[in-house]
Amino acid sequence: MSKKSIIWLIIIIIIVGILIWYGVSRKPAEEEVIKIGAILPLTGTAASQGESERKAIEMAVEKKNAQGGIDNRKIEVIFEDDATSNSPSKATEIIKKLIYIDKVQFIIGPVMSSEIEAVAPIANQENIVMIAFGAVTSPFSRFGRNVFTSSATFASENYKIDEFIGKQNFGKIALISVNTEAGLEIKKVLEEELPKYNSELISTELINLGVIDFKTNLLKAKEQNPDALYVFHIPALLGIIIKQAKELSIEFPILTFHNIEDPSAKTTGGDSLEGVIYTSPVRSEIGKKFFTDFEQEYGSEPNIFSDAAYDAVNLIFEAIERNGLEIDKIREYLENIKNYQGATGNISFDKNRDIKRDYIIKTIKNGQFVPYEE
Amino acid sequence: MIEAYLIHLLIIIGIYIILSTSLNLAIGYTGLLNLGHVAFFGIGAYVSTLLSINTDLPFLVVFILAGLFTSIFGYLLMLATNKLRGDYLALATLGFNFVIYSLFLNWTSLTRGPLGIPGIPKPSIFGFVFQSNLSYLIFVAVIAFLVVGFLHLLLKSSYGKLLEAVRDNELACKVLGKNTFKMKWQAMAVSAFFAGIAGSLYAHYITFIDPSSFSLYEIILILTIVLVGGLATLKGSIAATVIILLIPEVLRFFALPSSILGPARQIIYALLLILILMYRPRGLFGKVDLG
Amino acid sequence: MIVVQLLINGIIAGSIYALVAVGFSLIYATNRFVHFAHGAFVTVSAYLIYTFFTLWGLNFYFSALLTIIVAGFLGWLVYKLVYMPLKKRKASNAVLLVASVGILILLENLMLLIFGADVKSVGFIQIRKGIEVLGGIITPLQIVIVVLVIILLLILWFFMKKSRLGKTMRAVADNPNLANIIGINAKRVCYLSFIIGTALAGIAGILVALEQNIEPIMGTGLMIKGFTGAIIGGVTSVPGSILGSYLLGLVENFGIWFLPSGYKDAIAFVLLFLFLLFKPTGILGLRGKYKEQKL
């Protein structure tokens, strides 16, 4: 066959392949199943978090399906991994595939503010209800009418740490944070709140995602002679920052957020995490039950944000049970949620659709996560 | 809703046809191994985004301005790299790409850096807003058609023949009195212009841009398309764009978990690139070799 | 003192870049094409030591030796399968460059597929507090890296200057046709230097794995830095590429004292671009036009 014919053959085969796929996917009986799409970091630096979230969601779905589903329809969750593409605009491809090809009616996730930002318009345009969580920022209502969150912002943990800072008389705080929306929000809250406790933010280092050498940033912070160092990043890199800080003989206290409990922080940080002080959410009764159920089912503890994932999917169930599958009614129902008892605690959306949680101060002693004692 | 997905695919294909044919103009017809083409794509995207968000200029004006602004960079790049050849030219243009990427990432007051720019408005021309994906597809298709048509006419003309002569033997052209630098920068500017408008089309479709869309992986993708299609052939670039962009969709057929899909896609592109260079360096319809 | 600390950070960074650059420039000097995939071999070696030591629990030094050998072997494999056929067909340097970029992407994504994208640690050196040196702090591991790199570079220098193979390599680097005439098998020298260069990437991979943790995409960044260092110092000159790498390390670390830290990579990119435009032969490179050759 001539060169040209081979090429035409290939093109034809691919086109035919697409048409077959088109035909095959027009399966009937789609209506029997309620489909939910989940966009999670199943691989990558946040994989330990994403995997745990997936398990939490599956646990909820299994439970519901065991009860017969909703209105005799089973629930099916289609998981997609957004971490290997590592870019918000690629996340838009994932959500399009979920909506157009898998025909999901609801989306859980994504877990990063910039990705939520990128995919929210599509959820709004296609009238799909989306419940994101993780590194969200406020005001959440800016993401549009169909988008909700089941977790509080990282910045809201600030308020508790600021109290602590006040009590300990840390007059000067240095911040090292990843350069994302969440990081910027934390900086903003610090600048607003610290003066109330006779303290001030004397140095800020914003570092782009992907950088793994923080030595010069730590040095710059150290030069300012702060009383404490406040760190924010994804857990794997939190471990690296703290390890490098200890290597540089940084002696003053290191403060951080609840995501330090993620195992990937220990993998990279090891023993250097000893003595770190952080805010951790108070666990509700349902939260404690979720914890033990998860442990029983999977043999390990749930990771950070798994409770938020669990709540997200259960909120969807509840909304469907009370309103059927009408998106507009579901949206209205969710908008007006007050005092929903979830694994993360008491969920109420304020006028900005933000959630508030309560926190306690914990520390790492002998490798264990324990409440902080004076 | 498969039709919706097909429309989405076709829009992406349309944008990449503009990108690949314009790159072929530079590499295939003028002999300039420009690995910085994606920087042009990005500049067009950011300019279009910033202008449409921050000014009241009508979309068509913004669109053309994005192209023009990018073509200035095309000229500048050619000016800077005029004396370089072959792989050194490629490396310098690659360096250019990284520098521009760095700008996108660090000039945060302008571009918001890694946070990206959300909420890019859909284009509106004379009051008609391209809200639906179908209308956007028609828009992209029209532009792509115009671009390819223009390039076809340009390259068939004596100007086109002259460009190819510069590619084949620049010294001889100079001896014959041609201003080869002028021809090269003109070709580069045109190539950059189209990459710029492709960037604008992309930005207004995805409605969100951030620096990560303009990195090494994009370069590999476009380079693979141009090499697979062949140098100095427009229909080659078009065919290759369709084939290569459809490969990941065919992969879906195999229901692989998406953690495998991502790297698998890149591996296929890389293998395709290497195999083409080794066994079929002229690609599908190419008329010349690389370098 | 800050200056001392920045100096230390710069030397540590420079040592790592130098390690990457020296293998690369050895390959370039003899083969005369840009083997951009060199960075990927550093990544692969890092994963190799991770596999041997952390996953399979072999003795560390044995794992290190094994890594270097396997790295060299993989280099030979890639050379034989891809570069040699291309060179035989008199492929242009541009083709070889693009092929090498393809190999880089291929290898990185293979690592991604096999090992996943999360950051891995090798965990051989326990975290120990840094030692204070003249007002700056350096950890024992970092001292080991710097000293090791210096020793390695000295050995390499000796080898290139005094040993027979080293001299033939320099002859081929200088003028392959003449070398052929004298009876040196330039082709053999070329692929030997490729293997040695890749073995050097193996050593780089081990040290980077210990000091910086492992990610699949780290090769691209390291390659760009190493390549920039080589270009700054003179890519055809092995000592030049070492000099350039240390310079880059220092400029980067002093630079981000004053600039926001996002600009660290930007410094390297801008330097690369400027040198390619205005002084592609680098500081110590060949005077005048560099010789392009095909074997």
CSV table of C-alpha atoms in Angstrom, one decimal, chain A residues 3-4 7 11 14 17-18 20-22 25-26 43 79-81 84 86-90 92-93 96-97 99-101 103 114 117-118 121 125 179-181 184 208, chain B residues 1-6 8 105-106 112 114-115 118 122 131 133 202 205-208 210 212-213 218 239 243 246 249-250 252-253 258-259 262-263 265 280 284-285:
chain,number,residue,atom,x,y,z
A,3,LYS,CA,2.3,5.8,2.0
A,4,LYS,CA,-0.8,7.9,1.5
A,7,ILE,CA,-2.2,7.4,6.5
A,11,ILE,CA,-7.3,8.3,10.1
A,14,ILE,CA,-9.5,6.4,14.5
A,17,GLY,CA,-13.2,4.0,16.6
A,18,ILE,CA,-14.6,7.3,17.9
A,20,ILE,CA,-18.1,3.1,17.8
A,21,TRP,CA,-17.3,4.6,21.2
A,22,TYR,CA,-20.0,7.2,20.7
A,25,SER,CA,-21.7,4.9,25.3
A,26,ARG,CA,-25.3,5.7,24.3
A,43,THR,CA,-1.9,10.4,43.0
A,79,PHE,CA,-13.5,9.0,40.6
A,80,GLU,CA,-11.1,11.1,38.6
A,81,ASP,CA,-7.5,12.0,39.5
A,84,THR,CA,-1.0,14.0,37.6
A,86,ASN,CA,-1.3,19.3,38.1
A,87,SER,CA,-2.9,22.3,36.4
A,88,PRO,CA,-6.3,23.9,36.9
A,89,SER,CA,-7.0,24.2,33.2
A,90,LYS,CA,-6.5,20.5,32.8
A,92,THR,CA,-11.5,21.7,33.3
A,93,GLU,CA,-11.0,18.8,30.9
A,96,LYS,CA,-16.1,18.1,31.1
A,97,LYS,CA,-15.5,14.4,30.7
A,99,ILE,CA,-20.3,15.8,32.8
A,100,TYR,CA,-20.5,15.1,29.1
A,101,ILE,CA,-19.4,11.5,29.0
A,103,LYS,CA,-23.2,12.1,32.7
A,114,SER,CA,-7.3,27.4,41.9
A,117,GLU,CA,-11.9,28.5,40.5
A,118,ALA,CA,-11.3,26.9,37.1
A,121,PRO,CA,-18.0,28.2,35.8
A,125,GLN,CA,-23.1,26.6,33.1
A,179,ASN,CA,1.8,30.9,47.1
A,180,THR,CA,-1.8,30.0,46.6
A,181,GLU,CA,-5.2,31.6,47.3
A,184,LEU,CA,-2.7,34.6,50.6
A,208,ASN,CA,5.5,28.8,44.6
B,1,MET,CA,-24.3,14.6,26.0
B,2,ILE,CA,-21.5,13.0,23.9
B,3,GLU,CA,-22.1,15.7,21.3
B,4,ALA,CA,-21.2,18.2,23.9
B,5,TYR,CA,-17.9,16.5,24.4
B,6,LEU,CA,-17.3,16.2,20.7
B,8,HIS,CA,-15.3,20.5,23.1
B,105,LEU,CA,4.7,33.1,37.1
B,106,ASN,CA,6.4,36.0,38.8
B,112,ARG,CA,-1.6,36.9,39.5
B,114,PRO,CA,0.4,30.8,39.9
B,115,LEU,CA,-3.1,31.7,41.0
B,118,PRO,CA,-10.3,33.3,36.4
B,122,LYS,CA,-16.9,35.0,26.5
B,131,GLN,CA,-22.1,31.9,25.1
B,133,ASN,CA,-20.0,25.9,23.0
B,202,TYR,CA,-7.9,29.3,24.2
B,205,TYR,CA,-12.8,29.2,25.9
B,206,ILE,CA,-11.4,27.8,29.1
B,207,THR,CA,-12.2,31.1,30.9
B,208,PHE,CA,-9.2,30.5,33.2
B,210,ASP,CA,-2.5,30.1,34.5
B,212,SER,CA,1.1,25.9,33.9
B,213,SER,CA,-0.6,25.7,30.5
B,218,GLU,CA,2.9,22.0,25.6
B,239,ALA,CA,-4.0,15.7,9.9
B,243,ILE,CA,-4.7,12.3,15.1
B,246,LEU,CA,-7.6,12.1,19.5
B,249,GLU,CA,-9.6,9.9,23.7
B,250,VAL,CA,-8.9,6.5,22.1
B,252,ARG,CA,-10.3,6.1,27.2
B,253,PHE,CA,-11.6,3.2,25.3
B,258,SER,CA,-6.8,8.3,35.3
B,259,SER,CA,-3.6,8.1,37.2
B,262,GLY,CA,-1.8,11.2,32.4
B,263,PRO,CA,1.7,9.7,32.1
B,265,ARG,CA,-0.5,10.1,27.2
B,280,ARG,CA,10.0,8.4,9.4
B,284,LEU,CA,3.2,12.0,7.2
B,285,PHE,CA,3.4,14.5,4.4
